[in-house]
Short mmCIF file of C-alpha atoms and ligand atoms in Angstrom, two decimals:
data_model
loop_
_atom_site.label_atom_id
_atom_site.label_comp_id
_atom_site.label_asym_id
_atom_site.label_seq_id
_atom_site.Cartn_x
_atom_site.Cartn_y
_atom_site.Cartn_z
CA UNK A 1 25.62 -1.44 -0.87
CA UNK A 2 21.79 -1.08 -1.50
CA UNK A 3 20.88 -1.58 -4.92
CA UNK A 4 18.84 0.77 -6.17
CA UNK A 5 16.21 -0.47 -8.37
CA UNK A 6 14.40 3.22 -9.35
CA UNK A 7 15.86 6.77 -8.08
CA UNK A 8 13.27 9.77 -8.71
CA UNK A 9 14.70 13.34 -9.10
CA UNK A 10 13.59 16.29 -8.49
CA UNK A 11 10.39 15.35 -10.67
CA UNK A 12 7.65 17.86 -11.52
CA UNK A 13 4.55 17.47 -13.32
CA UNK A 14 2.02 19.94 -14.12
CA UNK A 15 -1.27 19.83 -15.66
CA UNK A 16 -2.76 23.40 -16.89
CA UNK A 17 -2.39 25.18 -13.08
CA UNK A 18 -2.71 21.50 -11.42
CA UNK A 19 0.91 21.46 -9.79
CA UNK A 20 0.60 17.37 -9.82
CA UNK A 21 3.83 16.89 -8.83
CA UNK A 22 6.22 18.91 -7.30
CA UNK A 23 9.83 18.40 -6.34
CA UNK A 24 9.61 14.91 -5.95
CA UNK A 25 12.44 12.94 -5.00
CA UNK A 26 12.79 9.34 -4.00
CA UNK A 27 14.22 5.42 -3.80
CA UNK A 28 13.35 2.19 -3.73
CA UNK A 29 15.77 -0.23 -3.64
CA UNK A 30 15.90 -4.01 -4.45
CA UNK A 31 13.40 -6.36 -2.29
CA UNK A 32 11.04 -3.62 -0.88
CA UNK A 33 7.25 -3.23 -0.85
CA UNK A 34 7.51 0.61 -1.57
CA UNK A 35 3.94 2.24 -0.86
CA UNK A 36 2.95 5.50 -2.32
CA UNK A 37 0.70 6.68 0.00
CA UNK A 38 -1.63 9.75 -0.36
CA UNK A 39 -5.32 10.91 -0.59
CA UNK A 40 -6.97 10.86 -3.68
CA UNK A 41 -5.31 13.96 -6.17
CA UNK A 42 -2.27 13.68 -4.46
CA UNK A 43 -0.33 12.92 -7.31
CA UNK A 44 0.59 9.34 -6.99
CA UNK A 45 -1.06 7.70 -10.36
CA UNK A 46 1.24 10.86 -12.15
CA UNK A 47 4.22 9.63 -10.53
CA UNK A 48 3.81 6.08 -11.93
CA UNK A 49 2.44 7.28 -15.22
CA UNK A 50 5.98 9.47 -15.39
CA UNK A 51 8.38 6.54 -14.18
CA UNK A 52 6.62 4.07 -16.30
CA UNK A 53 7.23 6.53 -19.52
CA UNK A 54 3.25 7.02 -19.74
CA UNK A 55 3.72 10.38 -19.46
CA UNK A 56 5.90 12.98 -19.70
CA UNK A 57 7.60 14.96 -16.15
CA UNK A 58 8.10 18.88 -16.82
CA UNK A 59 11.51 18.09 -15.05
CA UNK A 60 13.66 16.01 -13.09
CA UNK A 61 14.97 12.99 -14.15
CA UNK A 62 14.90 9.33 -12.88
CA UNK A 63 16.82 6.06 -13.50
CA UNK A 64 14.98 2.51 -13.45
CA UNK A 65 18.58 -0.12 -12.36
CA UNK A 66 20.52 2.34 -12.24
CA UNK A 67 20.52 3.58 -15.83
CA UNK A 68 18.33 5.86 -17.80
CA UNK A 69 14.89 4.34 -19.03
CA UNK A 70 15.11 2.06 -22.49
CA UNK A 71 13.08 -0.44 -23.74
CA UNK A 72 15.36 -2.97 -21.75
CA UNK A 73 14.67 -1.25 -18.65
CA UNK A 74 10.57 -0.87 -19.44
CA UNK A 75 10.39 -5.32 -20.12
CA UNK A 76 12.49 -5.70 -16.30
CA UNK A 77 8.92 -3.95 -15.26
CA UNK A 78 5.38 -5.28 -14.59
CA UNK A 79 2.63 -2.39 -13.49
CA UNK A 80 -1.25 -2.59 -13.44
CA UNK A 81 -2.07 0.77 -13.69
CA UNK A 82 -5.79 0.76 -14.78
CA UNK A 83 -8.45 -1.58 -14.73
CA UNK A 84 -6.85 -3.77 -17.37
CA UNK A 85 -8.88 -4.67 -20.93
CA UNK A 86 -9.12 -8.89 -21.47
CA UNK A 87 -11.21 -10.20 -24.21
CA UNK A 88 -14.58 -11.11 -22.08
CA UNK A 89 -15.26 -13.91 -24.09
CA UNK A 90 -11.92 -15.89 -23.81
CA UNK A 91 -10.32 -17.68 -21.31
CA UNK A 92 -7.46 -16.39 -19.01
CA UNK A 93 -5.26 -18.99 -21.00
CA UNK A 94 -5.82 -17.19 -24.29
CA UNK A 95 -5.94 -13.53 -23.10
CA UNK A 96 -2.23 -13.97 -21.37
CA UNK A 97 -1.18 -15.44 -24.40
CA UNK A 98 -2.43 -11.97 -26.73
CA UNK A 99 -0.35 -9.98 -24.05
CA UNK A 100 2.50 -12.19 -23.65
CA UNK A 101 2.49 -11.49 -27.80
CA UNK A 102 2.35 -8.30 -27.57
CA UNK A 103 4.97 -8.00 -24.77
CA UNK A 104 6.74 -9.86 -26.87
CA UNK A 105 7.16 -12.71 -23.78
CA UNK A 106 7.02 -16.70 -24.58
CA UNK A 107 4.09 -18.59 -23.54
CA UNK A 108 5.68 -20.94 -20.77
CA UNK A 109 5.67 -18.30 -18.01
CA UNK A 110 1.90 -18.28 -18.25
CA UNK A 111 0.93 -21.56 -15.90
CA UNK A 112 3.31 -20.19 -13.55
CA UNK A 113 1.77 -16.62 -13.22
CA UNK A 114 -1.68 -18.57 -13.28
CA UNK A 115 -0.68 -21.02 -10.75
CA UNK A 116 0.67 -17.62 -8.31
CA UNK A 117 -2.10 -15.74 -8.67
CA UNK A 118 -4.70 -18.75 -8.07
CA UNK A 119 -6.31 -18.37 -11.24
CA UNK A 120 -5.01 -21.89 -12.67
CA UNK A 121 -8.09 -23.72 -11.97
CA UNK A 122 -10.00 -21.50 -13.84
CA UNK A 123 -7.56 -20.81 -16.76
CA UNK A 124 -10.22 -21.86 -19.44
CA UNK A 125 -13.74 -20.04 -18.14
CA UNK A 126 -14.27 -17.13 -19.56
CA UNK A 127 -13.05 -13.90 -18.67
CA UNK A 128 -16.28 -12.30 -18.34
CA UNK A 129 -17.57 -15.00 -15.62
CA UNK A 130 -14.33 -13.33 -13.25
CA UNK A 131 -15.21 -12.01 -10.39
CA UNK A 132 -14.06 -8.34 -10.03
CA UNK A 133 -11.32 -9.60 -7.92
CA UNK A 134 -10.17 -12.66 -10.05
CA UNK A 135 -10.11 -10.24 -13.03
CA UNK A 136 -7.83 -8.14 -10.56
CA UNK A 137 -5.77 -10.88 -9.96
CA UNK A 138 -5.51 -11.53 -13.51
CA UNK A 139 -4.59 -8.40 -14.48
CA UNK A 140 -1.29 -8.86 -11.85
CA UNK A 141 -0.93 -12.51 -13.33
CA UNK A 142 -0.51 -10.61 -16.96
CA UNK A 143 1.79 -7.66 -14.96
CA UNK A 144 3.96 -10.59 -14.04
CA UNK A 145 4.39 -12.68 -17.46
CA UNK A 146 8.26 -12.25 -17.87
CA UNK A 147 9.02 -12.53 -14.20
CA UNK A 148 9.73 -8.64 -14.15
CA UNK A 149 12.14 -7.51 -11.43
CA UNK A 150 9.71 -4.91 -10.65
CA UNK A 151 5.87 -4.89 -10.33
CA UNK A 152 3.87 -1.69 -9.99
CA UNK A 153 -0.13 -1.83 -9.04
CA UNK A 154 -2.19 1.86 -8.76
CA UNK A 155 -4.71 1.26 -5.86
CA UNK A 156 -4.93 -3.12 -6.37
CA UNK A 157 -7.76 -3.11 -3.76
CA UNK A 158 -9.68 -0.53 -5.15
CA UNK A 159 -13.12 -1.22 -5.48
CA UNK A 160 -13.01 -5.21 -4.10
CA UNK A 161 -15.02 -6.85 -1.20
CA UNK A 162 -12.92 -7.33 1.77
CA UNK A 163 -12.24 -11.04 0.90
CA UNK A 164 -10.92 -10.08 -2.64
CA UNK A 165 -8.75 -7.65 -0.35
CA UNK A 166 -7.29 -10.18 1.38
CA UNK A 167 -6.68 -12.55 -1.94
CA UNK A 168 -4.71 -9.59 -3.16
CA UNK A 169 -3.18 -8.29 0.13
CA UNK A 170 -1.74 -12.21 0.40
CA UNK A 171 -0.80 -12.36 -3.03
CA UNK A 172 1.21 -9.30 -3.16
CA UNK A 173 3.23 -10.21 -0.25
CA UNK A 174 3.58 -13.65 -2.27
CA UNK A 175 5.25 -12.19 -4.69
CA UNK A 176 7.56 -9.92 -2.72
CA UNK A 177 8.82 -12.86 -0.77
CA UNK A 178 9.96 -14.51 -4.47
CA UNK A 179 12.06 -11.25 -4.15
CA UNK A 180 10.24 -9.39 -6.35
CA UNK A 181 10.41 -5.65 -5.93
CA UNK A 182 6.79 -4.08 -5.48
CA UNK A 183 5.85 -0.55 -5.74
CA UNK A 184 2.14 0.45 -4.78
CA UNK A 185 0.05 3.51 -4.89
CA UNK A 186 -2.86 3.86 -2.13
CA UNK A 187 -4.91 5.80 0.00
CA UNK A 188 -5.62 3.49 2.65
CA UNK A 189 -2.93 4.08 5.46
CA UNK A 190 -4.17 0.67 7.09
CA UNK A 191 -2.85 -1.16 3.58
CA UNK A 192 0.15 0.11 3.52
CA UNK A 193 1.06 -1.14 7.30
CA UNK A 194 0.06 -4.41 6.72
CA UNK A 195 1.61 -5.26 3.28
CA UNK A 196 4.51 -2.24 2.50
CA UNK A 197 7.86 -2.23 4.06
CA UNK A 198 8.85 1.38 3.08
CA UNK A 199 6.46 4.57 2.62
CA UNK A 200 6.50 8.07 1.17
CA UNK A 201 3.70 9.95 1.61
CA UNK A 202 2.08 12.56 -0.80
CA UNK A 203 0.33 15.08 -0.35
CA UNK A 204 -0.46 17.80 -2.93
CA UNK A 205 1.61 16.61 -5.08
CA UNK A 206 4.63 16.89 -2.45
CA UNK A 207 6.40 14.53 -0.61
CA UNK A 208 5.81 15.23 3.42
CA UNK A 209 8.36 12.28 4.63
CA UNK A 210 9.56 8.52 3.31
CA UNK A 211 11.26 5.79 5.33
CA UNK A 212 10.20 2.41 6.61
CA UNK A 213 6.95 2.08 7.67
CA UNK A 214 7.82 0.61 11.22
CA UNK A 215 9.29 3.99 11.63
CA UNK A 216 7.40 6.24 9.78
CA UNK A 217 3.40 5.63 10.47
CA UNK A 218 4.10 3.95 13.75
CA UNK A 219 3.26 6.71 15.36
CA UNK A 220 0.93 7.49 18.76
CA UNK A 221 -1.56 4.66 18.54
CA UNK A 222 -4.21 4.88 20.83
CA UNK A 223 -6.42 2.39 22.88
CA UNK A 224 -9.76 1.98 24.09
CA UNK A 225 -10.04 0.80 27.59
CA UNK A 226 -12.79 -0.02 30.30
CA UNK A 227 -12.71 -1.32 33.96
CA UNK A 228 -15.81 -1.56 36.67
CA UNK A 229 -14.50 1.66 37.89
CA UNK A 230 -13.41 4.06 34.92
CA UNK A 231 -12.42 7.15 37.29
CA UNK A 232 -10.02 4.92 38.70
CA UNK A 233 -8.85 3.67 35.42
CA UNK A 234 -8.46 7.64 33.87
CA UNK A 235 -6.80 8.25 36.90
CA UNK A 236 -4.32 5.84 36.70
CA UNK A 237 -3.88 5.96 33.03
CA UNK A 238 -2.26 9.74 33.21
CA UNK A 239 0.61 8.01 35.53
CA UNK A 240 1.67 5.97 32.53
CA UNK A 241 5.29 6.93 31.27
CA UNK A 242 4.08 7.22 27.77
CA UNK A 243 0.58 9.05 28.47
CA UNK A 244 -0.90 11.44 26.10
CA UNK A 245 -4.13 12.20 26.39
CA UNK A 246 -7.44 11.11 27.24
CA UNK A 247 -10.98 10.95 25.70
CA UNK A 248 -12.88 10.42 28.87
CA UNK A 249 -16.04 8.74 28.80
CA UNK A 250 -18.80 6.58 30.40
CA UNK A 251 -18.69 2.73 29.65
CA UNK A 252 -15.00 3.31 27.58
CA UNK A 253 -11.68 5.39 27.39
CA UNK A 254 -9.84 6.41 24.45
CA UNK A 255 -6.29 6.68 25.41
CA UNK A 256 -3.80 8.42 23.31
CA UNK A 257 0.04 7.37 23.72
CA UNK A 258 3.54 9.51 23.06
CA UNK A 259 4.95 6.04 21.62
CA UNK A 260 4.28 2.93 20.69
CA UNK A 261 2.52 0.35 23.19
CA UNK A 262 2.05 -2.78 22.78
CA UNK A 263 -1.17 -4.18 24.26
CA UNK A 264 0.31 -6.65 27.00
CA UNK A 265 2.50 -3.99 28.89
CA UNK A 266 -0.94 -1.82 28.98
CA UNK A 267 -2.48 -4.87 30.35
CA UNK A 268 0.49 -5.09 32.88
CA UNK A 269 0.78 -1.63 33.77
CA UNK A 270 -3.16 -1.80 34.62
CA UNK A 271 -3.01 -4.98 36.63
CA UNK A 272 -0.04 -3.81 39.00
CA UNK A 273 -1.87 -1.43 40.20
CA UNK A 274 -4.77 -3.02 41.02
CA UNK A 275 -7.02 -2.55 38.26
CA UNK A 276 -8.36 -5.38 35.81
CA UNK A 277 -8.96 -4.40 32.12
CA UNK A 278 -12.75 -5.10 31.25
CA UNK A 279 -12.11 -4.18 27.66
CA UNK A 280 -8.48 -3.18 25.76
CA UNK A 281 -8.86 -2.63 21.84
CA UNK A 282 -6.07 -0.74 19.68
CA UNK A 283 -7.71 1.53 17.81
CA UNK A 284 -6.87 1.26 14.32
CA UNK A 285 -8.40 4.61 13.00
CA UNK A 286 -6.97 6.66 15.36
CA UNK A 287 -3.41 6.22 13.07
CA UNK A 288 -5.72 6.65 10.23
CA UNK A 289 -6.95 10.15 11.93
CA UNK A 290 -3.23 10.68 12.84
CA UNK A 291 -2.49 10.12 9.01
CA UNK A 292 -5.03 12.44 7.98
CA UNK A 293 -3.90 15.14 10.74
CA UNK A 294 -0.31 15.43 9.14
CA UNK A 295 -1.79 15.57 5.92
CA UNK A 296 -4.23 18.45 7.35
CA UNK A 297 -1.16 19.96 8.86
CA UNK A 298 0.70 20.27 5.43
CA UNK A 299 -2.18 21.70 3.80
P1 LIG B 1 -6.19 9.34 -7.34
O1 LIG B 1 -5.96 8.27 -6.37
O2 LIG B 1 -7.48 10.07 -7.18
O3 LIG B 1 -5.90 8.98 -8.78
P2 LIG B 1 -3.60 10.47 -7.22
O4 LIG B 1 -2.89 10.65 -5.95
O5 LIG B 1 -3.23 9.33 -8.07
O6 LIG B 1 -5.13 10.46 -6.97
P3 LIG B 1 -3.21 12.03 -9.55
O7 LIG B 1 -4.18 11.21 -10.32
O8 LIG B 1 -1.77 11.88 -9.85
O9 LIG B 1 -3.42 11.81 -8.01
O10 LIG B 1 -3.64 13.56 -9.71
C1 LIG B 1 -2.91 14.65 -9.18
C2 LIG B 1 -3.59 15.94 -9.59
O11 LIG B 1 -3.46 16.12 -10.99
C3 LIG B 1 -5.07 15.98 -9.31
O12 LIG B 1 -5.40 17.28 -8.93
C4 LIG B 1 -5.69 15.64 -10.63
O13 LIG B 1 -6.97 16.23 -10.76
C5 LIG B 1 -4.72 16.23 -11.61
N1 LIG B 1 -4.70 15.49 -12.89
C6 LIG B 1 -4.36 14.19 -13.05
N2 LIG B 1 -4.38 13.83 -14.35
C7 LIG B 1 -4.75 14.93 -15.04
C8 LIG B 1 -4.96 15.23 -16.43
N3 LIG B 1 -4.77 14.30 -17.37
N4 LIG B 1 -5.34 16.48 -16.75
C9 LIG B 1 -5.51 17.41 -15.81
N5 LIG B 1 -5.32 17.22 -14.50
C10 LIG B 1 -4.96 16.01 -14.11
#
């Protein structure tokens, strides 16, 4: 049997007329990287704030282990939900040892979470010499003081440079492989394919499908393509089995596929019949646009 770590019902939460969330239902069970994915307003920072007993749902109900929320419940769970307050003029050392008091945690998980979040080096610099993304990684290194069954992070990449992406990206898929359970809130489509194993995705405060994200966003992806003769190559690329459509064009093609397909059997299906691929590159923002589209579509 699965074991359910959280189980959302039916929640709603409203905000004047602002339907935040509506209806929502949903799982995550033990071991997954559970994304909450949805464009900004979407309602995914309410749905932590409700299952992390921030705020209040106008209904529906929802069980953290299997059991309604208590305080035992709320210390099996880490979350980083906003850009998290340290003292700027002490040292990570000190400022995990003011929340691991107030958490009410000992102090000898705190080299550990240093150590995992690769922060140990600079455990006595001050805070305030971080970089935005070491302060980031802090603020998970505090999240996971306790070893919590359960870590939750609102947007982690928000705002960092693309190598403070990765750091974070890497880190979070760190942690998951210790077997901690990981649920994450974002926007970016492209995030959640590279670092979630299961998805529901928001929109309007409504959930438009969940599942695994193999299944769920791998959906239609699309290629560019060139050869020395392109009317050849649009030609030929109509006779393929999974063949959508086409953007035509001079230099390049922009090929849109039913299914998934992967980019050696394009290569193969181009080269039996005759043609040589000049240029093959997935195009990454077409699933974005295809994102976007069922979002548009459920407007
Ligand atoms: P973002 O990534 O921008 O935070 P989100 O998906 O997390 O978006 P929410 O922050 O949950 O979305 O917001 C859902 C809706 O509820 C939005 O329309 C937002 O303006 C509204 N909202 C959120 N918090 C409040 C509040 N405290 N008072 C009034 N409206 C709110």
């Amino acid at each position: 049997m699965m074991d359910t770590i959280l189980s959302i019902n039916n929640i709603s939460k409203r905000y004047g007329k602002i339907q935040a969330v509506s209806n929502l239902s949903l799982e995550v069970n033990r071991g997954q990287v559970f994304g909450l994915l949805g464009p900004n307003g979407s309602g995914k920072t309410t749905t932590l704030s409700v299952i992390l007993d921030l705020i209040k749902a106008n209904s529906g109900t929802f069980q953290w282990f299997g059991q309604a929320p208590s305080k035992e419940s709320r210390k099996r769970i880490g979350s980083v939900i906003e850009s998290p307050n340290f003292f700027p003029y002490l040292s990570p050392v000190i400022n995990l040892k003011i929340v691991a008091d107030i958490k009410d945690h000992g102090y000898d998980d705190i080299d550990r979470v240093l150590n995992l979040t690769g922060l140990y080096d600079r455990r006595n610099t001050r805070f305030k010499t971080f970089s935005f993304g070491m302060k980031q990684r802090l603020a998970v290194a505090s999240a996971l003081l306790g070893n919590p069954d359960v870590l939750i992070l609102d947007e982690p990449t928000n705002g960092l440079d693309p190598q403070g992406i990765a750091h974070i990206r890497e880190l979070i898929l760190l942690i998951a492989s210790q077997g901690t359970t990981i649920i994450i809130a974002s926007h970016l489509l492209d995030e959640v394919q590279k670092i979630c194993s299961h998805v529901a995705v928001l929109s309007k405060g409504k959930k438009l499908f969940d599942g695994k994200v193999s299944e769920v966003l791998a959906i239609s992806d699309s290629y560019e393509l060139s050869a020395e003769n392109i009317e050849q190559l649009t030609m030929i690329v109509r006779t393929h089995p999974s063949f959508s459509s086409v953007t035509p064009g001079i230099e390049k093609i922009q090929v849109y596929f039913k299914e998934i397909v992967n980019p050696e059997e394009i290569n193969l299906f181009f080269f039996k019949q005759g043609v040589i691929l000049t240029h093959l590159s997935e195009r990454k923002r077409s699933l974005e646009q295809h994102f976007l589209e069922l979002l548009d579509q459920n407007k």
